[in-house]
mmCIF file of C-alpha atoms and ligand atoms in Angstrom:
data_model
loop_
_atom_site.group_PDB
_atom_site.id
_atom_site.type_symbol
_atom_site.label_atom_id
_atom_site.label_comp_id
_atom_site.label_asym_id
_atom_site.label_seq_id
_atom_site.Cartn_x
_atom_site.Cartn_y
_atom_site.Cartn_z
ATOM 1 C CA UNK A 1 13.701 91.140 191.332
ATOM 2 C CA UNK A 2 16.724 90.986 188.825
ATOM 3 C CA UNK A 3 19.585 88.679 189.288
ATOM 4 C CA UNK A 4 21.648 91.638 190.040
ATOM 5 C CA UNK A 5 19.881 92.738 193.501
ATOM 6 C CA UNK A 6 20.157 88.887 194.837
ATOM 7 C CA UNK A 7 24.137 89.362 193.743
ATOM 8 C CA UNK A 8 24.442 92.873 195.512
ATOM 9 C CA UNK A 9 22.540 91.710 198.965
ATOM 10 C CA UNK A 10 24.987 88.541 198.889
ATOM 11 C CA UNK A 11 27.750 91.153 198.510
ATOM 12 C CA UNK A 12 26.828 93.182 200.974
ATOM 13 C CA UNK A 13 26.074 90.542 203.506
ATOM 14 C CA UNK A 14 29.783 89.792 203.133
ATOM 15 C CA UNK A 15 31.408 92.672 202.839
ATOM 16 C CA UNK A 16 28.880 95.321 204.389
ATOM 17 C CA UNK A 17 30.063 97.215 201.603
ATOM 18 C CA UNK A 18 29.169 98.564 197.911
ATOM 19 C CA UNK A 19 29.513 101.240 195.408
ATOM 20 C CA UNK A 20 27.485 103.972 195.218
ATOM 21 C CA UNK A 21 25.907 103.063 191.759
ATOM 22 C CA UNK A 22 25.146 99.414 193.697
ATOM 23 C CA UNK A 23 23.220 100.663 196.154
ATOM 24 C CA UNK A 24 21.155 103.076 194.008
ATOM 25 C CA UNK A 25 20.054 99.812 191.913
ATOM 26 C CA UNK A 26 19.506 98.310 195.084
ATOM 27 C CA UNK A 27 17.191 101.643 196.309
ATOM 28 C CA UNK A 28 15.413 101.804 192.405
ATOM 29 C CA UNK A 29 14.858 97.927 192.109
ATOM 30 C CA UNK A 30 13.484 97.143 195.667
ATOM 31 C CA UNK A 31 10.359 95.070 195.013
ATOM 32 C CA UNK A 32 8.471 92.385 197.815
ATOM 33 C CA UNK A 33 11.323 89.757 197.412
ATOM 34 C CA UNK A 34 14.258 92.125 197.760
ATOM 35 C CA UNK A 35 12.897 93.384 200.937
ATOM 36 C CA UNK A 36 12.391 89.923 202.418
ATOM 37 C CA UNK A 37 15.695 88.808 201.429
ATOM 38 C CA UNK A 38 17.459 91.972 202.977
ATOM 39 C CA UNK A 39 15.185 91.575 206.106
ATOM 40 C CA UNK A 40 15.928 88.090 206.681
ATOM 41 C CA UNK A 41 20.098 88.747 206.028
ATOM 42 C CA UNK A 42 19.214 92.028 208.452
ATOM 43 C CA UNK A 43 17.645 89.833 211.434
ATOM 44 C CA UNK A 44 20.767 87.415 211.328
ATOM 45 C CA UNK A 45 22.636 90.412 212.006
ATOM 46 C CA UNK A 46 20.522 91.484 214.651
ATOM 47 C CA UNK A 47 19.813 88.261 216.355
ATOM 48 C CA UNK A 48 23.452 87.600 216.291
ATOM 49 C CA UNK A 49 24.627 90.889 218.177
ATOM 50 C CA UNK A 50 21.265 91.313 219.915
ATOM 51 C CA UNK A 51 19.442 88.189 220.508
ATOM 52 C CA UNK A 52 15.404 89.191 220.273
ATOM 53 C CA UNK A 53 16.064 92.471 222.561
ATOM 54 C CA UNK A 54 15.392 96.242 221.842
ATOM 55 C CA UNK A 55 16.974 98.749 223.911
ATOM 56 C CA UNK A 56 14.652 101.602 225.196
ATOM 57 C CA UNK A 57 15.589 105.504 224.849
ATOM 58 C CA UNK A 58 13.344 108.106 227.191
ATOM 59 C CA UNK A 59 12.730 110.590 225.033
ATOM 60 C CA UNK A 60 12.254 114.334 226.952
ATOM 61 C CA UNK A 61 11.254 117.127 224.000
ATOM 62 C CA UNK A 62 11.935 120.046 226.657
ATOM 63 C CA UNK A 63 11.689 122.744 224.161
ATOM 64 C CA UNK A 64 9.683 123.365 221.163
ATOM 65 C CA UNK A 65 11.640 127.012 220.578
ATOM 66 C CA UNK A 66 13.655 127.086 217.469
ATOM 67 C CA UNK A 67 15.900 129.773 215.836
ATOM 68 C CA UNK A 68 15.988 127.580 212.854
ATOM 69 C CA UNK A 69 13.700 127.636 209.754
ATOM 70 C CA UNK A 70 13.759 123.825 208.765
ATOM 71 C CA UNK A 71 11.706 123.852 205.268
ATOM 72 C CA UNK A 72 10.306 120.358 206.089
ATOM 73 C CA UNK A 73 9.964 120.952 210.376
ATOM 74 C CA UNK A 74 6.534 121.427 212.534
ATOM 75 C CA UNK A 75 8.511 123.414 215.168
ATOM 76 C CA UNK A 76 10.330 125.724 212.568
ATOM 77 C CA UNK A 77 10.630 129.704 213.737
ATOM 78 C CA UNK A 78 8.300 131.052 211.156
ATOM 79 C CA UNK A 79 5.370 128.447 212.432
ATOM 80 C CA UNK A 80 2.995 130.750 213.894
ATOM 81 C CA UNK A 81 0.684 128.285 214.734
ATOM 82 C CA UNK A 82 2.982 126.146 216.710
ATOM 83 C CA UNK A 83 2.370 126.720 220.702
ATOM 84 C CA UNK A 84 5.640 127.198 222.417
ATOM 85 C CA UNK A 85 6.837 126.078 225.701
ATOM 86 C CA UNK A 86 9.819 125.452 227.386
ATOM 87 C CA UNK A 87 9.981 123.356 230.855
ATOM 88 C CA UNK A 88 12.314 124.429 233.056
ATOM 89 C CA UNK A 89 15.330 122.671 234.552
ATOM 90 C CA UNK A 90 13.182 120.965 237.628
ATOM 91 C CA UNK A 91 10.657 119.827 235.043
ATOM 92 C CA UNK A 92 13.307 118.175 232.953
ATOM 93 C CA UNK A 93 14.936 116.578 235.855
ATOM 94 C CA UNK A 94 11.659 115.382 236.925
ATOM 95 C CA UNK A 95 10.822 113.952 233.829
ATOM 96 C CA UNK A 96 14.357 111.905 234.178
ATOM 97 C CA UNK A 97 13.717 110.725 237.492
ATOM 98 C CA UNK A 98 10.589 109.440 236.707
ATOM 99 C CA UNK A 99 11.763 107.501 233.352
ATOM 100 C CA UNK A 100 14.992 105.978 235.800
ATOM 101 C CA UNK A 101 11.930 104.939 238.356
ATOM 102 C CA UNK A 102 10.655 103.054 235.222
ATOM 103 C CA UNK A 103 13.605 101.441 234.429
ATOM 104 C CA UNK A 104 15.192 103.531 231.847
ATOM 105 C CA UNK A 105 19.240 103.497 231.825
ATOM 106 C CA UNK A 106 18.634 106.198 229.012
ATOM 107 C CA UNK A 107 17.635 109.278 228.637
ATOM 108 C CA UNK A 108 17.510 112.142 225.424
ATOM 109 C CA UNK A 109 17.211 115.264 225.886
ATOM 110 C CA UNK A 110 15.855 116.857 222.594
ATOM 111 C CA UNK A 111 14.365 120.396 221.462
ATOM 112 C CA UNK A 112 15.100 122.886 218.625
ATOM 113 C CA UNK A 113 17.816 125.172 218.908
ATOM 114 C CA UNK A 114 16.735 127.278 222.152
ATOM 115 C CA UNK A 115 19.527 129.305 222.959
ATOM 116 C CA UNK A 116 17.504 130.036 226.394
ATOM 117 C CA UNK A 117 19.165 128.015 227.671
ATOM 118 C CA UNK A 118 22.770 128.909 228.101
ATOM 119 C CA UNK A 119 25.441 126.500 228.194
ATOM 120 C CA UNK A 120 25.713 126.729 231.876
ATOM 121 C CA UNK A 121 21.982 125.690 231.848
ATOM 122 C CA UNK A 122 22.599 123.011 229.789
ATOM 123 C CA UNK A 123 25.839 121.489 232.102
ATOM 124 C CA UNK A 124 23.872 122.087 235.136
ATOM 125 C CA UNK A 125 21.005 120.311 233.886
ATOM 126 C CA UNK A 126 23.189 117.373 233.307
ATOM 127 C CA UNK A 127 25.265 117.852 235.970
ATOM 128 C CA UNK A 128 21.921 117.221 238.227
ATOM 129 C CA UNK A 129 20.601 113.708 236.493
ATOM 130 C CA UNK A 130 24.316 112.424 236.489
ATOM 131 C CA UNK A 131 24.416 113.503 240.200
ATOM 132 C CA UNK A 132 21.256 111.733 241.218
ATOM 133 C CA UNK A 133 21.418 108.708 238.692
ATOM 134 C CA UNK A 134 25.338 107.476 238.132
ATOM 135 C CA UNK A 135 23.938 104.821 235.640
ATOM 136 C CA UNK A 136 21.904 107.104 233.480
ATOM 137 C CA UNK A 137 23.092 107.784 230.131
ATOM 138 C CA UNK A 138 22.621 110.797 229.565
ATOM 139 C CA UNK A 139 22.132 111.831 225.525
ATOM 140 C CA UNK A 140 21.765 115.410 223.934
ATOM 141 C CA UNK A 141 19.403 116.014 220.815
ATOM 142 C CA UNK A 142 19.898 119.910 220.432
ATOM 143 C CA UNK A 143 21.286 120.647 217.391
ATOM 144 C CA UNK A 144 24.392 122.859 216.352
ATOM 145 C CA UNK A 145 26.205 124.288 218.798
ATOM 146 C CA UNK A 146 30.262 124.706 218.979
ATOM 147 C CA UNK A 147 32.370 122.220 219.583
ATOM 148 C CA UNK A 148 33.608 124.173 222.852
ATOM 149 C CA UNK A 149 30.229 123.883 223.823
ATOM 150 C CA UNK A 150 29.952 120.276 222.920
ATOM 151 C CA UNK A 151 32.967 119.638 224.894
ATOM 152 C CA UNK A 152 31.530 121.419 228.079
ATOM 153 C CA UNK A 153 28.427 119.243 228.022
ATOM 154 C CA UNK A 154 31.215 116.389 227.259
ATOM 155 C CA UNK A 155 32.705 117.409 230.946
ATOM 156 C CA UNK A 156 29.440 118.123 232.881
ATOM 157 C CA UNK A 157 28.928 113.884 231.870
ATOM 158 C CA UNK A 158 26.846 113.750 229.030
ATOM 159 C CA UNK A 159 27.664 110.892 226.358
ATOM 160 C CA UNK A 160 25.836 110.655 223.689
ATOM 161 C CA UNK A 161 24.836 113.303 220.823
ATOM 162 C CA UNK A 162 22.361 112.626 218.270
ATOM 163 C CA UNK A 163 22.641 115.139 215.093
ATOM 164 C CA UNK A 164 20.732 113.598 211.910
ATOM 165 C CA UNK A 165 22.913 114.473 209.198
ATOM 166 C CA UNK A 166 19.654 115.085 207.222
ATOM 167 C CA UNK A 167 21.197 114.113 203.648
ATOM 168 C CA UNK A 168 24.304 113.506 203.176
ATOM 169 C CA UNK A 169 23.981 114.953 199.835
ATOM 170 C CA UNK A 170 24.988 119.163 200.015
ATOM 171 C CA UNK A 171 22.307 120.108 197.053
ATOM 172 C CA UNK A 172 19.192 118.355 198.754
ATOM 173 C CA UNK A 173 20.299 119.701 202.040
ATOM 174 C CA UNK A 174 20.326 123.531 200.437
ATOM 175 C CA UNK A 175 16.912 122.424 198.918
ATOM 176 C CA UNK A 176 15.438 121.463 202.520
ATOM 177 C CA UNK A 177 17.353 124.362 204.709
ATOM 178 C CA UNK A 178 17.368 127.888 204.473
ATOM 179 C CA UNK A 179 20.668 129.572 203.090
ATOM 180 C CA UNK A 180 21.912 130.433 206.463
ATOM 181 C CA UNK A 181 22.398 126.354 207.491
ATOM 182 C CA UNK A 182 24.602 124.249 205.677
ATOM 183 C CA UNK A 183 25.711 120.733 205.221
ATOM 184 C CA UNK A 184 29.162 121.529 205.576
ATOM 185 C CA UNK A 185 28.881 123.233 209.200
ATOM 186 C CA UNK A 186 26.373 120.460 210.305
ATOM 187 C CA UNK A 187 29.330 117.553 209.120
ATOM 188 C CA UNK A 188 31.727 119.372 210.634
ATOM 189 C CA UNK A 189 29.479 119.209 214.017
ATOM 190 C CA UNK A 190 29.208 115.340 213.890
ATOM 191 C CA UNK A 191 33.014 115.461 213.051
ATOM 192 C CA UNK A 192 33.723 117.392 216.133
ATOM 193 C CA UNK A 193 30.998 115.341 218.435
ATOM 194 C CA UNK A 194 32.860 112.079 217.590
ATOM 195 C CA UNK A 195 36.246 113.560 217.767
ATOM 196 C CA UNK A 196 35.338 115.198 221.440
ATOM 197 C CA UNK A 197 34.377 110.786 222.328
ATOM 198 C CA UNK A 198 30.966 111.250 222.245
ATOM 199 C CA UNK A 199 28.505 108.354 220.791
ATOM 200 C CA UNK A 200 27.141 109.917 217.664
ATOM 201 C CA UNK A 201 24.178 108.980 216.078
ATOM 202 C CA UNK A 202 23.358 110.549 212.521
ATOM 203 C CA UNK A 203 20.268 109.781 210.575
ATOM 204 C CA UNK A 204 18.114 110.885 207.700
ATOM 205 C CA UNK A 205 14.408 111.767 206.625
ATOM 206 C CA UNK A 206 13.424 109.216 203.623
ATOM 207 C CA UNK A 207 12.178 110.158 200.682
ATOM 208 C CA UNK A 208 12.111 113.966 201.769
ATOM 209 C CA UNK A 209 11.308 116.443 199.267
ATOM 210 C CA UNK A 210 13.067 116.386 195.834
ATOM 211 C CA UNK A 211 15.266 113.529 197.418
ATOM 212 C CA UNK A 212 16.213 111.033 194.195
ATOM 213 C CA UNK A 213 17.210 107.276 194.876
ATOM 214 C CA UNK A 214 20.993 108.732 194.155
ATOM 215 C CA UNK A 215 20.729 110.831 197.568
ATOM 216 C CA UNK A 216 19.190 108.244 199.245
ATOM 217 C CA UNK A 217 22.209 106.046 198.174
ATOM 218 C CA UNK A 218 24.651 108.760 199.201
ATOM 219 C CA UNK A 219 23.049 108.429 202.669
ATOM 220 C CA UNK A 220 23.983 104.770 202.825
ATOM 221 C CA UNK A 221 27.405 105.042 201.578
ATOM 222 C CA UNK A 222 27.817 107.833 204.487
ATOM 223 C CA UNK A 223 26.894 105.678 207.023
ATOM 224 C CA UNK A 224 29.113 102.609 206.002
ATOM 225 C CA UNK A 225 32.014 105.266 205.913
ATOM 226 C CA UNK A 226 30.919 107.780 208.984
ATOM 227 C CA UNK A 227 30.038 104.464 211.168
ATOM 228 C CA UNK A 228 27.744 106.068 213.848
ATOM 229 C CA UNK A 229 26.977 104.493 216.733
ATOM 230 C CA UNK A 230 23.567 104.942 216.265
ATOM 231 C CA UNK A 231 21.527 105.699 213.320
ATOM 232 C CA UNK A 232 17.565 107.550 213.311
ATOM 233 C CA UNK A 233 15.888 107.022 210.147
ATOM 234 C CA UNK A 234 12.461 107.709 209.589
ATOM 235 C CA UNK A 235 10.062 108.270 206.470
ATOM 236 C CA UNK A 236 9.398 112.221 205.431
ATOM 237 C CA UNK A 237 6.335 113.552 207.051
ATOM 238 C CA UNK A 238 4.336 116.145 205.957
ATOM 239 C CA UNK A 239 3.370 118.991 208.206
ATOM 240 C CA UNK A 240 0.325 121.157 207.001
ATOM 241 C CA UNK A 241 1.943 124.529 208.674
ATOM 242 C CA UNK A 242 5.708 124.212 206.833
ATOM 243 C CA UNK A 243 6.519 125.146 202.968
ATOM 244 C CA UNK A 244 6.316 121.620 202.040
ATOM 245 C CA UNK A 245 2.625 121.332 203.201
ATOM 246 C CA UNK A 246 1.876 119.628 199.596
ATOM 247 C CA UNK A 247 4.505 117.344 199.663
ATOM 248 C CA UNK A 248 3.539 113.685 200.111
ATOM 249 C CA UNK A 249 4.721 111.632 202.641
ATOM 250 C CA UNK A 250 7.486 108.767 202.581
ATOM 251 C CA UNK A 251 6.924 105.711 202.099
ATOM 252 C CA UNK A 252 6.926 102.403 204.995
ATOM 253 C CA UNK A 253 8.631 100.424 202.093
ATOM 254 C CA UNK A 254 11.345 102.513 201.642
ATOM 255 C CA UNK A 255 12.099 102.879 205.228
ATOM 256 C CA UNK A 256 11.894 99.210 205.871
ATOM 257 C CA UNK A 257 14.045 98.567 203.094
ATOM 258 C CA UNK A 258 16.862 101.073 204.409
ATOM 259 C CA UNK A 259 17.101 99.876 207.912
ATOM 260 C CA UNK A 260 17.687 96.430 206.710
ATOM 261 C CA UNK A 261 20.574 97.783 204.697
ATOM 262 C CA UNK A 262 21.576 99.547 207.108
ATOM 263 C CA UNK A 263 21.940 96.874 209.533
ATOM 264 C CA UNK A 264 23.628 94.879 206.641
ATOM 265 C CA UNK A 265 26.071 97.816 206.464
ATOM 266 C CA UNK A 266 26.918 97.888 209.925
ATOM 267 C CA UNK A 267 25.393 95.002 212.128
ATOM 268 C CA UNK A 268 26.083 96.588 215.591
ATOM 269 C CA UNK A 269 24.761 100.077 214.900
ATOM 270 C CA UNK A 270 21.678 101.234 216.948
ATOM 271 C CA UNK A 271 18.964 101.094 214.970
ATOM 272 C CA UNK A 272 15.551 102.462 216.299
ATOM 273 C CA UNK A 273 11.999 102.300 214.925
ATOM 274 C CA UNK A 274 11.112 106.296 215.133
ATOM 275 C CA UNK A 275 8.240 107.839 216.363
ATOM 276 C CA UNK A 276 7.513 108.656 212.540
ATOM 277 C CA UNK A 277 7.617 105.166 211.159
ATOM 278 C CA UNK A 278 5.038 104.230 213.769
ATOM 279 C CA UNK A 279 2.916 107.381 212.576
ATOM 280 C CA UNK A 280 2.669 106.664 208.864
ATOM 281 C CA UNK A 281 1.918 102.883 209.467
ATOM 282 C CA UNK A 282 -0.386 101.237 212.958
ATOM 283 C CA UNK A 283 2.411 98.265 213.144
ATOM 284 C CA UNK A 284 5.213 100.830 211.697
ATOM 285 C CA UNK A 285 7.457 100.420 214.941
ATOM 286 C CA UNK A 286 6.613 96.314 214.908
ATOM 287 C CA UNK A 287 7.883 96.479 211.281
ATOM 288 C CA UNK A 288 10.491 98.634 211.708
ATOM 289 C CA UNK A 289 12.060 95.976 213.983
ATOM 290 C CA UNK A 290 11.307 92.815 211.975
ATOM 291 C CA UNK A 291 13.209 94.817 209.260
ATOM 292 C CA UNK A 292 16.533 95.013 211.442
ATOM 293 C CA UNK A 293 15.777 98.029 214.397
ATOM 294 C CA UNK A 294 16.603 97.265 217.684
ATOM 295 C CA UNK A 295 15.563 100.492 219.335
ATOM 296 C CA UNK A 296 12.597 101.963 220.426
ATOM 297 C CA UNK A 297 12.167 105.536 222.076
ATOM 298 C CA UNK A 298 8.959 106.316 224.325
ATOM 299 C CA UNK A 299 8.210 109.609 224.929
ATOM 300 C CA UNK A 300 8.841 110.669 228.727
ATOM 301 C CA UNK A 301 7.712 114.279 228.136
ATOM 302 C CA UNK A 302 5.245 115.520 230.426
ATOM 303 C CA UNK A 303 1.776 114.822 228.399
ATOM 304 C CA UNK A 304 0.821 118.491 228.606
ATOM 305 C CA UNK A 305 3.282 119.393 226.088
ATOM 306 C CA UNK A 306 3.353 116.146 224.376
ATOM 307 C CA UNK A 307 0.945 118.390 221.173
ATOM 308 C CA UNK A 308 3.044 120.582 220.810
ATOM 309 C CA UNK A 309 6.064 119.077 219.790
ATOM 310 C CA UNK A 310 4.698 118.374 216.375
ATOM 311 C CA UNK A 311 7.374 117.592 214.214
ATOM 312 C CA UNK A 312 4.776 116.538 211.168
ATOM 313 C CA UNK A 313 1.322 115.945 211.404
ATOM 314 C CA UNK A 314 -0.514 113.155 213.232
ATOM 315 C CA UNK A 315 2.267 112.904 215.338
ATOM 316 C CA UNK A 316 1.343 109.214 217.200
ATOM 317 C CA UNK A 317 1.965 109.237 220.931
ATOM 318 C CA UNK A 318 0.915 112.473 221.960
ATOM 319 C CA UNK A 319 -1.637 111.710 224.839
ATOM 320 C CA UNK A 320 -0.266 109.196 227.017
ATOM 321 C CA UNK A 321 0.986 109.296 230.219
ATOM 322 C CA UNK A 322 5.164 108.065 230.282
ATOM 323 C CA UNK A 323 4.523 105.000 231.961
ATOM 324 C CA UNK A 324 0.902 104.137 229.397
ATOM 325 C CA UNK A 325 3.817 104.328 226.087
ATOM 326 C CA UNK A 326 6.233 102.031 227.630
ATOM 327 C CA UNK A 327 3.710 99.639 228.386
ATOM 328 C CA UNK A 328 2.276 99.931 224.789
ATOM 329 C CA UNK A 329 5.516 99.376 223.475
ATOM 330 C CA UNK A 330 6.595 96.447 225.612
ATOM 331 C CA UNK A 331 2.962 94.848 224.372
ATOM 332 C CA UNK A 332 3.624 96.054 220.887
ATOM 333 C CA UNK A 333 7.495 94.433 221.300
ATOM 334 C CA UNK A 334 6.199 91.526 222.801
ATOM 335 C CA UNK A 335 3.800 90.737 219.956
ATOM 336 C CA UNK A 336 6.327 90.463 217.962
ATOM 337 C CA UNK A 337 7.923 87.611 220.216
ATOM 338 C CA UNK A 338 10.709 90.820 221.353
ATOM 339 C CA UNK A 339 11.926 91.971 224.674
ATOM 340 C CA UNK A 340 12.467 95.393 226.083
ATOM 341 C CA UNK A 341 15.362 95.551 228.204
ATOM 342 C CA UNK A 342 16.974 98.580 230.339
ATOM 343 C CA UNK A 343 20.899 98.444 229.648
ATOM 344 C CA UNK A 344 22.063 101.262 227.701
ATOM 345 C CA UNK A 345 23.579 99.095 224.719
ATOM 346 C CA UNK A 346 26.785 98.573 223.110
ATOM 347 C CA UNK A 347 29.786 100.807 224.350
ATOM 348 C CA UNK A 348 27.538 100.587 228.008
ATOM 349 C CA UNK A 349 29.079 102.650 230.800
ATOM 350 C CA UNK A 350 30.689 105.126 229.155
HETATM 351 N N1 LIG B 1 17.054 120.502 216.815
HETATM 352 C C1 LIG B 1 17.697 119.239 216.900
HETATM 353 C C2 LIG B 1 18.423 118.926 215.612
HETATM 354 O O1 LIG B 1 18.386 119.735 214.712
HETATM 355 O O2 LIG B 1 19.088 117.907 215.539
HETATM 356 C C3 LIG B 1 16.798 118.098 217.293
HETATM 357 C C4 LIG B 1 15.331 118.226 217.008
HETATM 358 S S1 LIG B 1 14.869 117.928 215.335
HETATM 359 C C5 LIG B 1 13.150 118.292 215.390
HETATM 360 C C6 LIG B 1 14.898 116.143 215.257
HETATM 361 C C7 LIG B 1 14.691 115.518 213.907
HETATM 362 O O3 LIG B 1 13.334 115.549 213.518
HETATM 363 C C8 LIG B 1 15.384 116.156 212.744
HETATM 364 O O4 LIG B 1 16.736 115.761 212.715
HETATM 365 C C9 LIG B 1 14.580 115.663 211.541
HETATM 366 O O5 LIG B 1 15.226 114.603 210.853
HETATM 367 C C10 LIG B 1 13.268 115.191 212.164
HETATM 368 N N2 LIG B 1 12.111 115.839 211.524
HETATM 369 C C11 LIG B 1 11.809 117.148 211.541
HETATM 370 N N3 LIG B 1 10.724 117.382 210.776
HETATM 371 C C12 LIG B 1 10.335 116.197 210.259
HETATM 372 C C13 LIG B 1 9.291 115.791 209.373
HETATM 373 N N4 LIG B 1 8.437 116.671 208.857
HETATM 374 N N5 LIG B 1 9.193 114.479 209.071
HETATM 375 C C14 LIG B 1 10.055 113.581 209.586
HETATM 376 N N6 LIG B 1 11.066 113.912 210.406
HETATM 377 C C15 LIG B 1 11.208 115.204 210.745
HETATM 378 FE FE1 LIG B 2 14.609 123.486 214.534
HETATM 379 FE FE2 LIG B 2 13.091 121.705 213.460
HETATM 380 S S1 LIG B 2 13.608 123.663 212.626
HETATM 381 S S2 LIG B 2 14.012 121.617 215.379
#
């Protein structure tokens, strides 16, 4: 490790702040001792805002219809081999009662962009957990819609909105999308979400295809200016049915390396271990949180469907009952001398 990298992770620990050009030597010249340094100056962080706790999400993937043609994505609209299915709005509710018997305080509701369901479906849906459960969070995962209908799911009481900004650089994101999406319209949706009080949480894919140390660094500097509440980062997976079926994966390193920095950046951000870190590494999730994460996000979707939602291959988690992966991951968390606990985290109540 050069001189220089020590001096930058000093700097940021300080300031949670440097140039673009900074963090792009601090991307290119990661090596074993970097890492540990930035995952030691990471856990202060973390143990001083969150002791040895991780904060649980239940994660219900309720639709695997998309009208969107993701280059990199297992569910895109042209995948003819992905088997779609939808669960209605009992099914859904079900699936939240039954993660708030568990203990969740948390719930996301994610899918692709299934404009089945109207935005009167979506309130009512909402509008029937909040009813039942006044302490569950409720959080939406579904992609672009307006900002009138982000404010009606606002009113019918759901808080939180997770939209990964992808890359925050506009040429990778035309590389990765078709020409009908674009970065500008999916900023201006995160712009709108936090304006409209929601908790945002953006995120990124590392190392996706064609994505240079330079966009990775650009993703960095957007989070230290965009400060979302919470941020999803996970490595690049391959998925054997989408155009970038000979694309290699990302990497474990890189991903560790860039939720320590992230944490660096912004201590109190939500920070989970994805679903794809634990796929491209056994101890991936165990990792991810020894590098800074303090979230975790078991999968309450019933395990019929669980297949089918295959973002990328080898998806991990696919065949267990809800209450089997919170178990795992409290064993998994506890190896790792960690706690699971049920509050909804920072900003709770809202
Ligand atoms: N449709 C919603 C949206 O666009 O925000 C939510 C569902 S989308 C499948 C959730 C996230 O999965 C995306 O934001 C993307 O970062 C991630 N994802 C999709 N395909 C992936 C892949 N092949 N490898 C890793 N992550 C992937
Ligand atoms: Fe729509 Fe992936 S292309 S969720």
């Amino acid at each position: 490790m050069g001189l220089d990298a020590k001096t930058l992770l000093n700097k940021l620990k300080k300031e949670h702040s440097l140039t673009l050009d900074e963090y792009r030597y601090l991307l290119e010249h990661r090596d074993c001792e970097s890492m540990e340094i930035a995952a030691g100056y990471a856990k202060e962080f973390q143990n001083q805002y969150y002791g040895n706790q991780v904060y649980i999400r239940g994660l219900v993937e309720f639709t695997n219809f998309c009208r969107n043609n993701c280059l990199y994505c297992g569910i895109r609209r042209d995948n003819q081999n992905c088997q779609r299915y939808r669960l209605n709005k009992q099914e859904i509710v079900d699936c939240a009662n039954e993660g708030y018997d568990m203990g969740f305080r948390t719930i996301v509701l994610q899918g692709g962009e299934d404009f089945a369901y109207s935005d009167d479906d979506i309130c009512d849906i909402i509008r029937s957990i909040r009813s039942a459960h006044e302490d569950l969070v409720v959080t939406l995962s579904i992609g672009e819609r307006s900002r009138e209908s982000y404010r009606r799911y606002y009113d019918a009481g759901a808080r939180r909105y997770l939209l990964r900004h992808e890359t925050a650089s506009p040429e990778l994101y035309a590389k990765l999308h078709p020409a009908e999406l674009s970065w500008e319209h999916r900023m201006n949706c995160l712009k709108d979400l936090k304006e409209i009080g929601y908790q945002v949480g953006a995120g990124f894919m590392v190392e996706s295809p064609g994505q240079t140390m330079r966009d990775l660094a650009m993703d960095l500097k957007f989070v230290e200016e965009f400060k979302p509440d919470m941020c999803g980062i996970g490595p690049f997976i391959t998925h054997q049915d989408t155009p970038f079926a000979n694309e290699p994966s990302g990497t474990l390193e890189t991903t560790l390396f860039c939720l320590s920095l992230i944490r660096m950046i912004y201590p109190m951000v939500l920070l989970p271990a994805t679903t794809a870190l634990g796929t491209i590494h056994p101890r991936g999730r165990e990792m991810g949180i020894m590098a800074g994460a303090n979230v975790v996000m078991p999968n309450l979707s019933p395990a019929s469907v669980r297949k089918k939602y295959a973002l990328y291959d080898n998806k991990i988690c696919t065949g267990e009952e809800a209450a089997e992966c919170l178990e795992c991951l409290k064993r998994r968390m506890e190896s790792i001398r960690y706690q699971i606990v049920t509050d909804p985290g920072n900003r709770a109540g809202l």
